[in-house]
C-alpha positions as a printed NumPy array, in Angstrom:
array([[  18.842,  -14.905,    0.473],
       [  20.731,  -11.724,   -0.496],
       [  19.151,   -8.352,   -1.23 ],
       [  20.039,   -8.628,   -4.888],
       [  18.262,  -11.977,   -5.183],
       [  15.161,  -10.605,   -3.472],
       [  15.066,   -7.569,   -5.764],
       [  15.523,   -9.826,   -8.779],
       [  12.619,  -12.049,   -7.686],
       [  10.408,   -9.029,   -7.115],
       [  11.339,   -7.703,  -10.572],
       [  10.404,  -11.005,  -12.192],
       [   7.126,  -11.128,  -10.26 ],
       [   8.02 ,  -14.231,   -8.277],
       [   7.347,  -12.501,   -4.928],
       [   3.905,  -11.019,   -4.355],
       [   3.585,   -8.376,   -1.644],
       [   0.268,   -8.296,    0.197],
       [  -0.42 ,   -4.594,   -0.378],
       [  -4.2  ,   -4.835,   -0.603],
       [  -4.44 ,   -6.891,    2.576],
       [  -2.84 ,   -4.189,    4.768],
       [  -4.967,   -1.072,    4.258],
       [  -4.562,    0.125,    7.856],
       [  -0.812,    0.555,    7.38 ],
       [  -1.187,    2.64 ,    4.207],
       [  -4.052,    4.702,    5.603],
       [  -1.995,    5.445,    8.715],
       [   0.953,    6.624,    6.615],
       [  -1.332,    8.767,    4.458],
       [  -2.997,   10.192,    7.559],
       [   0.366,   11.269,    8.967],
       [   1.394,   12.85 ,    5.661],
       [  -1.922,   14.684,    5.374],
       [  -1.684,   15.937,    8.959],
       [   1.857,   17.178,    8.3  ],
       [   0.75 ,   18.926,    5.099],
       [  -2.363,   20.533,    6.596],
       [  -0.281,   21.787,    9.524],
       [   2.103,   23.423,    7.039],
       [  -0.761,   25.082,    5.183],
       [  -2.268,   26.406,    8.418],
       [   0.938,   27.421,   10.208],
       [   3.306,   28.391,    7.411],
       [   0.92 ,   29.117,    4.58 ],
       [   1.663,   29.241,    0.87 ],
       [   4.096,   31.844,   -0.368],
       [   2.191,   33.226,   -3.346],
       [   4.258,   34.962,   -5.978],
       [   3.756,   38.411,   -7.33 ],
       [   1.619,   36.998,  -10.131],
       [  -1.074,   36.138,   -7.558],
       [  -0.899,   38.842,   -4.897],
       [   0.394,   41.663,   -7.069],
       [   3.539,   43.734,   -6.673],
       [   6.526,   45.189,   -8.435],
       [   9.431,   43.266,   -9.937],
       [  12.888,   44.755,  -10.539],
       [  15.29 ,   42.824,  -12.777],
       [  18.932,   43.811,  -13.372],
       [  22.47 ,   42.458,  -13.742],
       [  25.019,   42.935,  -10.961],
       [  27.641,   40.169,  -11.179],
       [  29.772,   41.369,   -8.282],
       [  26.883,   42.047,   -5.861],
       [  25.763,   39.7  ,   -3.102],
       [  22.218,   38.933,   -2.096],
       [  22.554,   41.124,    1.02 ],
       [  23.753,   44.073,   -1.069],
       [  20.876,   43.693,   -3.519],
       [  18.32 ,   43.485,   -0.718],
       [  19.819,   46.538,    0.995],
       [  19.795,   48.584,   -2.202],
       [  16.119,   47.85 ,   -2.826],
       [  15.171,   48.433,    0.827],
       [  16.915,   51.816,    0.846],
       [  14.471,   52.898,   -1.836],
       [  11.669,   52.829,    0.736],
       [  10.456,   49.226,    0.267],
       [   9.356,   47.162,    3.274],
       [   8.896,   43.647,    1.813],
       [  11.615,   42.37 ,   -0.529],
       [  12.148,   38.895,   -1.978],
       [  15.465,   38.579,   -3.796],
       [  16.189,   35.716,   -6.189],
       [  18.965,   35.037,   -8.651],
       [  17.977,   33.512,  -11.982],
       [  21.111,   32.757,  -13.961],
       [  23.071,   36.049,  -14.159],
       [  20.07 ,   38.276,  -13.349],
       [  18.859,   39.493,   -9.983],
       [  15.087,   39.539,   -9.45 ],
       [  13.743,   41.63 ,   -6.574],
       [  10.026,   41.384,   -5.827],
       [   8.324,   43.993,   -3.671],
       [   4.794,   45.051,   -2.718],
       [   2.762,   47.123,   -5.134],
       [   4.422,   50.514,   -5.67 ],
       [   3.413,   53.742,   -7.302],
       [   5.311,   55.248,  -10.231],
       [   7.179,   57.623,   -7.924],
       [   8.161,   54.796,   -5.582],
       [   9.353,   52.676,   -8.512],
       [  11.562,   55.538,   -9.698],
       [  12.999,   55.947,   -6.193],
       [  13.886,   52.252,   -5.984],
       [  15.562,   52.303,   -9.405],
       [  17.648,   55.267,   -8.359],
       [  18.719,   53.576,   -5.13 ],
       [  19.708,   50.374,   -6.946],
       [  21.629,   52.302,   -9.609],
       [  23.631,   54.314,   -7.059],
       [  24.475,   51.533,   -4.592],
       [  25.21 ,   48.764,   -7.092],
       [  26.923,   51.048,   -9.655],
       [  24.757,   50.147,  -12.608],
       [  22.934,   52.463,  -15.058],
       [  19.329,   53.244,  -14.146],
       [  18.115,   52.312,  -17.624],
       [  19.511,   48.791,  -17.065],
       [  17.03 ,   48.175,  -14.244],
       [  13.82 ,   46.828,  -15.77 ],
       [  10.561,   47.049,  -13.835],
       [   7.284,   45.208,  -14.044],
       [   4.192,   46.109,  -12.034],
       [   1.582,   43.377,  -11.541],
       [  -1.821,   44.308,  -10.178],
       [  -3.592,   42.21 ,   -7.565],
       [  -6.661,   41.966,   -9.792],
       [  -4.632,   40.117,  -12.446],
       [  -3.376,   37.683,   -9.796],
       [  -6.946,   37.116,   -8.637],
       [  -7.949,   36.26 ,  -12.197],
       [  -5.128,   33.713,  -12.391],
       [  -6.304,   32.044,   -9.175],
       [  -9.878,   31.95 ,  -10.447],
       [  -8.817,   30.377,  -13.742],
       [  -6.666,   27.847,  -11.905],
       [  -9.577,   26.696,   -9.731],
       [ -11.818,   26.488,  -12.784],
       [  -9.249,   24.384,  -14.625],
       [  -8.928,   22.055,  -11.619],
       [ -12.716,   21.66 ,  -11.335],
       [ -13.107,   20.895,  -15.047],
       [ -10.236,   18.432,  -14.834],
       [ -11.878,   16.568,  -11.936],
       [ -15.246,   16.399,  -13.69 ],
       [ -13.706,   15.027,  -16.88 ],
       [ -11.7  ,   12.467,  -14.926],
       [ -14.747,   11.224,  -13.029],
       [ -16.756,   10.984,  -16.258],
       [ -13.992,    9.112,  -18.099],
       [ -13.346,    6.598,  -15.335],
       [ -17.063,    6.021,  -14.789],
       [ -17.573,    5.226,  -18.472],
       [ -14.349,    3.279,  -19.041],
       [ -14.47 ,    1.389,  -15.743],
       [ -17.074,    2.158,  -13.052],
       [ -17.953,    4.836,  -10.536],
       [ -16.149,    3.066,   -7.672],
       [ -12.855,    3.29 ,   -9.541],
       [ -13.568,    6.942,  -10.307],
       [ -14.139,    7.712,   -6.619],
       [ -10.962,    5.876,   -5.581],
       [  -8.918,    7.739,   -8.212],
       [ -10.308,   11.158,   -7.215],
       [  -9.564,   10.478,   -3.535],
       [  -5.971,    9.633,   -4.504],
       [  -5.725,   12.848,   -6.571],
       [  -6.921,   15.021,   -3.68 ],
       [  -4.47 ,   13.146,   -1.442],
       [  -1.621,   14.051,   -3.827],
       [  -2.666,   17.708,   -4.098],
       [  -2.844,   18.294,   -0.347],
       [   0.51 ,   16.644,    0.367],
       [   2.282,   18.509,   -2.446],
       [   0.8  ,   21.814,   -1.286],
       [   1.904,   21.057,    2.276],
       [   5.483,   20.418,    1.157],
       [   5.378,   23.74 ,   -0.717],
       [   4.194,   25.491,    2.438],
       [   6.973,   24.039,    4.626],
       [   9.689,   24.66 ,    2.001],
       [   8.739,   28.327,    1.517],
       [   8.987,   28.065,   -2.262],
       [   7.113,   30.728,   -4.177],
       [   3.87 ,   29.662,   -5.8  ],
       [   3.967,   30.852,   -9.411],
       [   2.036,   30.004,  -12.583],
       [   4.73 ,   27.401,  -13.226],
       [   3.714,   25.778,   -9.939],
       [   0.131,   25.459,  -11.181],
       [   1.398,   23.772,  -14.33 ],
       [   3.312,   21.345,  -12.147],
       [   0.208,   20.616,  -10.071],
       [  -1.873,   19.83 ,  -13.153],
       [   0.953,   17.654,  -14.509],
       [   1.184,   15.522,  -11.363],
       [  -2.587,   15.022,  -11.403],
       [  -2.331,   13.559,  -14.873],
       [   0.663,   11.437,  -13.889],
       [  -1.037,   10.051,  -10.791],
       [  -4.137,    9.306,  -12.824],
       [  -2.077,    7.438,  -15.43 ],
       [  -0.648,    5.144,  -12.768],
       [  -4.085,    4.499,  -11.281],
       [  -5.624,    3.706,  -14.683],
       [  -2.887,    1.161,  -15.44 ],
       [  -3.515,   -0.633,  -12.146],
       [  -7.322,   -0.465,  -12.48 ],
       [  -7.221,   -1.857,  -16.001],
       [  -5.219,   -4.878,  -14.832],
       [  -7.576,   -5.384,  -11.866],
       [ -10.579,   -5.264,  -14.183],
       [  -8.998,   -7.888,  -16.433],
       [  -8.075,  -10.253,  -13.588],
       [ -11.352,  -10.   ,  -11.665],
       [ -13.622,  -10.333,  -14.689],
       [ -13.837,  -14.2  ,  -14.605],
       [ -14.718,  -14.346,  -10.886],
       [ -17.955,  -16.24 ,  -10.152],
       [ -19.783,  -18.091,   -7.365],
       [ -17.551,  -21.149,   -7.765],
       [ -14.281,  -19.199,   -7.829],
       [ -11.556,  -20.138,   -5.391],
       [ -10.137,  -16.587,   -5.262],
       [ -11.66 ,  -13.55 ,   -3.575],
       [ -11.721,  -10.098,   -5.149],
       [  -9.02 ,   -8.915,   -2.726],
       [  -6.667,  -11.756,   -3.668],
       [  -7.261,  -11.22 ,   -7.399],
       [  -6.723,   -7.457,   -7.077],
       [  -3.509,   -7.996,   -5.136],
       [  -2.296,  -10.374,   -7.848],
       [  -3.046,   -7.76 ,  -10.518],
       [  -1.296,   -5.06 ,   -8.497],
       [   1.78 ,   -7.238,   -8.036],
       [   2.008,   -7.819,  -11.783],
       [   2.044,   -4.055,  -12.478],
       [   4.114,   -3.009,   -9.467],
       [   7.509,   -3.242,  -11.147],
       [   6.238,   -1.408,  -14.207],
       [   4.903,    1.459,  -12.096],
       [   8.116,    1.74 ,  -10.094],
       [  10.289,    1.709,  -13.216],
       [   8.161,    4.363,  -14.914],
       [   8.232,    6.574,  -11.825],
       [  11.986,    6.217,  -11.384],
       [  12.695,    7.154,  -15.005],
       [  10.445,   10.212,  -14.705],
       [  11.757,   11.339,  -11.304],
       [  15.472,   11.276,  -12.184],
       [  15.496,   14.233,  -14.653],
       [  13.087,   16.215,  -12.458],
       [  15.346,   15.635,   -9.467],
       [  18.32 ,   16.793,  -11.54 ],
       [  16.536,   20.073,  -12.339],
       [  15.494,   20.559,   -8.723],
       [  18.732,   19.728,   -6.885],
       [  21.483,   20.282,   -9.442],
       [  19.961,   23.043,  -11.55 ],
       [  18.903,   25.28 ,   -8.674],
       [  22.155,   24.887,   -6.721],
       [  24.709,   25.092,   -9.55 ],
       [  23.015,   27.028,  -12.349],
       [  20.317,   29.005,  -10.558],
       [  17.413,   27.536,  -12.487],
       [  15.066,   30.289,  -11.241],
       [  11.384,   29.649,  -11.862],
       [  12.165,   26.075,  -12.969],
       [  12.632,   25.114,   -9.326],
       [   8.96 ,   25.94 ,   -8.659],
       [   7.897,   23.582,  -11.426],
       [  10.446,   20.898,  -10.554],
       [   9.491,   20.805,   -6.845],
       [   5.83 ,   20.261,   -7.708],
       [   6.735,   17.526,  -10.179],
       [   9.254,   15.845,   -7.87 ],
       [   6.94 ,   15.646,   -4.858],
       [   3.852,   14.922,   -6.936],
       [   5.393,   12.007,   -8.834],
       [   6.577,   10.288,   -5.674],
       [   3.284,   10.807,   -3.841],
       [   1.273,    9.951,   -6.96 ],
       [   3.024,    6.616,   -7.382],
       [   2.451,    5.811,   -3.713],
       [  -1.225,    6.819,   -3.78 ],
       [  -2.116,    4.852,   -6.921],
       [  -0.673,    1.673,   -5.373],
       [  -1.329,    2.028,   -1.646],
       [  -4.366,    4.32 ,   -1.466],
       [  -6.51 ,    4.035,   -4.593],
       [  -6.265,    0.246,   -4.956],
       [  -7.044,   -0.728,   -1.314],
       [  -9.919,    1.779,   -1.312],
       [ -11.314,    0.261,   -4.521],
       [ -11.061,   -3.247,   -3.043],
       [ -13.001,   -2.171,    0.046],
       [ -15.736,   -0.743,   -2.171],
       [ -15.931,   -3.891,   -4.318],
       [ -15.9  ,   -6.342,   -1.414],
       [ -19.208,   -4.834,   -0.261],
       [ -20.968,   -5.836,   -3.475],
       [ -23.3  ,   -8.856,   -3.057],
       [ -21.52 ,  -10.797,   -5.808],
       [ -18.043,  -10.621,   -4.285],
       [ -19.354,  -10.92 ,   -0.744],
       [ -21.042,  -14.179,   -1.775],
       [ -17.785,  -15.421,   -3.302],
       [ -15.98 ,  -14.784,   -0.024],
       [ -18.716,  -16.565,    1.956],
       [ -18.644,  -19.565,   -0.417],
       [ -14.874,  -19.855,   -0.084],
       [ -15.103,  -19.614,    3.694],
       [ -17.855,  -22.269,    3.742],
       [ -15.819,  -24.644,    1.596],
       [ -12.756,  -24.148,    3.76 ],
       [ -14.802,  -24.808,    6.89 ],
       [ -16.282,  -27.949,    5.347],
       [ -12.824,  -29.168,    4.373],
       [ -11.593,  -28.588,    7.902],
       [ -14.544,  -30.504,    9.353],
       [ -13.959,  -33.422,    6.987],
       [ -10.286,  -33.524,    7.873],
       [ -11.132,  -33.407,   11.565],
       [ -13.735,  -36.174,   11.21 ],
       [ -11.308,  -38.358,    9.29 ],
       [  -8.695,  -37.801,   11.961],
       [ -11.135,  -38.758,   14.717],
       [ -12.209,  -41.909,   12.839],
       [  -8.616,  -42.891,   12.263],
       [  -7.89 ,  -42.425,   15.949],
       [ -10.989,  -44.405,   16.952],
       [ -10.058,  -47.249,   14.59 ],
       [  -6.558,  -47.439,   16.007],
       [  -7.951,  -47.526,   19.579],
       [ -10.443,  -50.29 ,   18.642],
       [  -7.701,  -52.429,   17.156],
       [  -5.614,  -51.954,   20.274],
       [  -8.533,  -52.938,   22.517],
       [  -9.21 ,  -56.052,   20.394],
       [  -5.591,  -57.086,   20.712],
       [  -5.79 ,  -56.596,   24.489],
       [  -8.97 ,  -58.638,   24.679],
       [  -7.476,  -61.445,   22.691],
       [  -4.396,  -61.434,   24.867],
       [  -6.575,  -61.499,   28.03 ],
       [  -8.637,  -64.466,   26.78 ],
       [  -5.6  ,  -66.505,   25.848],
       [  -4.056,  -68.51 ,   28.743],
       [  -0.688,  -67.303,   29.877],
       [   2.198,  -69.288,   31.19 ],
       [   1.359,  -68.233,   34.76 ],
       [  -2.295,  -69.357,   34.619],
       [  -3.451,  -72.952,   35.16 ],
       [  -5.217,  -74.655,   32.327],
       [  -8.5  ,  -76.49 ,   32.676],
       [  -6.722,  -79.776,   32.237],
       [  -4.222,  -79.079,   34.985],
       [  -6.662,  -77.775,   37.609],
       [  -9.628,  -79.955,   36.672],
       [ -11.895,  -76.897,   36.137],
       [ -12.045,  -73.174,   35.656],
       [  -9.855,  -71.235,   38.06 ],
       [ -10.992,  -67.897,   39.498],
       [  -9.154,  -64.749,   38.428],
       [  -6.887,  -64.196,   41.421],
       [  -3.885,  -62.887,   39.572],
       [  -3.877,  -59.669,   41.467],
       [  -3.54 ,  -61.376,   44.892],
       [  -2.215,  -64.923,   44.405],
       [   0.677,  -66.153,   42.365],
       [  -0.278,  -69.4  ,   40.671],
       [   2.432,  -71.778,   39.639],
       [   1.936,  -74.3  ,   36.922],
       [   2.542,  -77.853,   38.079],
       [   3.856,  -80.167,   35.463],
       [   3.076,  -83.839,   35.995],
       [   5.975,  -86.185,   35.669],
       [   5.795,  -89.85 ,   34.96 ],
       [   2.925,  -91.817,   33.52 ],
       [  -0.384,  -90.025,   33.453],
       [  -3.141,  -91.886,   35.37 ],
       [  -6.214,  -92.289,   33.145],
       [  -9.604,  -93.314,   34.693],
       [ -10.846,  -96.714,   33.777],
       [ -13.406,  -96.614,   31.031],
       [ -15.383,  -99.724,   32.016],
       [ -17.108, -102.166,   29.741],
       [ -19.27 , -101.258,   26.759],
       [ -22.468, -102.155,   28.654],
       [ -21.449,  -99.905,   31.574],
       [ -20.738,  -97.072,   29.206],
       [ -24.214,  -97.468,   27.669],
       [ -25.79 ,  -97.083,   31.109],
       [ -26.332, -100.699,   31.961],
       [ -25.194, -102.527,   35.089]])
């Protein structure tokens, strides 16, 4: 079967992948991704922008200058840490926090070396206290978001689904942050917006899957022939194509902003937002299917109701196997009995090599194993004994 035919069957829902039945594979993949991300956070660390750690920002136009020339002009003004970015036609140089005199010195150095007027160099000084307030507000927003999500899922579904969804959200956050750490991208307020957006996107995918699972598993009872795991996997398979299509449609424009916009047009701060969205959408789709759903199934399979369903199904299957085995043994015993009866009948019947009672005048011993007996056929007139008179036959003399 060709690849196109397989994809077509998957799209139509004719092929069901056993995603729920292989949790160890998905947990292993997630464990590796989490280890990679945590290593990036510990080794590389996040590159917080000036909005968080404070500093000075110089913005100006210098079309003919290169990034090395811009960095050298700012450094010659007495600055030790410089981050140079190009956003469209503007250069953006970020430094540590500077005093008014140091800012003036940097503007003079940039104006002289790059041949631009000093009044065309705009400056912005951001204090560290303002960046600390942004971080505090971001953590507060994340905490409120988590609380509302847990409350909504607990009321709309149940607490087990809420726990599974929150675990998937934390999984997405850590991996996205780790990718940011390894890439060296600057963490800006736009990055925080991207993080909150991917949390909502991942939650949307999980809610769609959970709603289908709730619908499919609702009729399950003690006499059901399907376990919770099998029903959940069926529900997941029916929504798999929808989730993949939705994710693909959403990822394409974000990928265009990230790869095409930043390389050709210098999208500037948009790359911070697009990287968070790009990584978060991919990881969020994966986690809602391969992390949240298997985790929910493991929680539900421990409930007495669904554990009893599994035990009943196993008991019925065992009983069916025993009945089939018993029937097979009886059939084999009946066939052996018929064969033995046929052998017995053939042993009782006289063969051509055995003498009959008439020919030997009595019963012959069974000496077939040692003596070869030949049948003697009498030729001529058979000699019959004389019967005597009627009185002799009656016992008289």
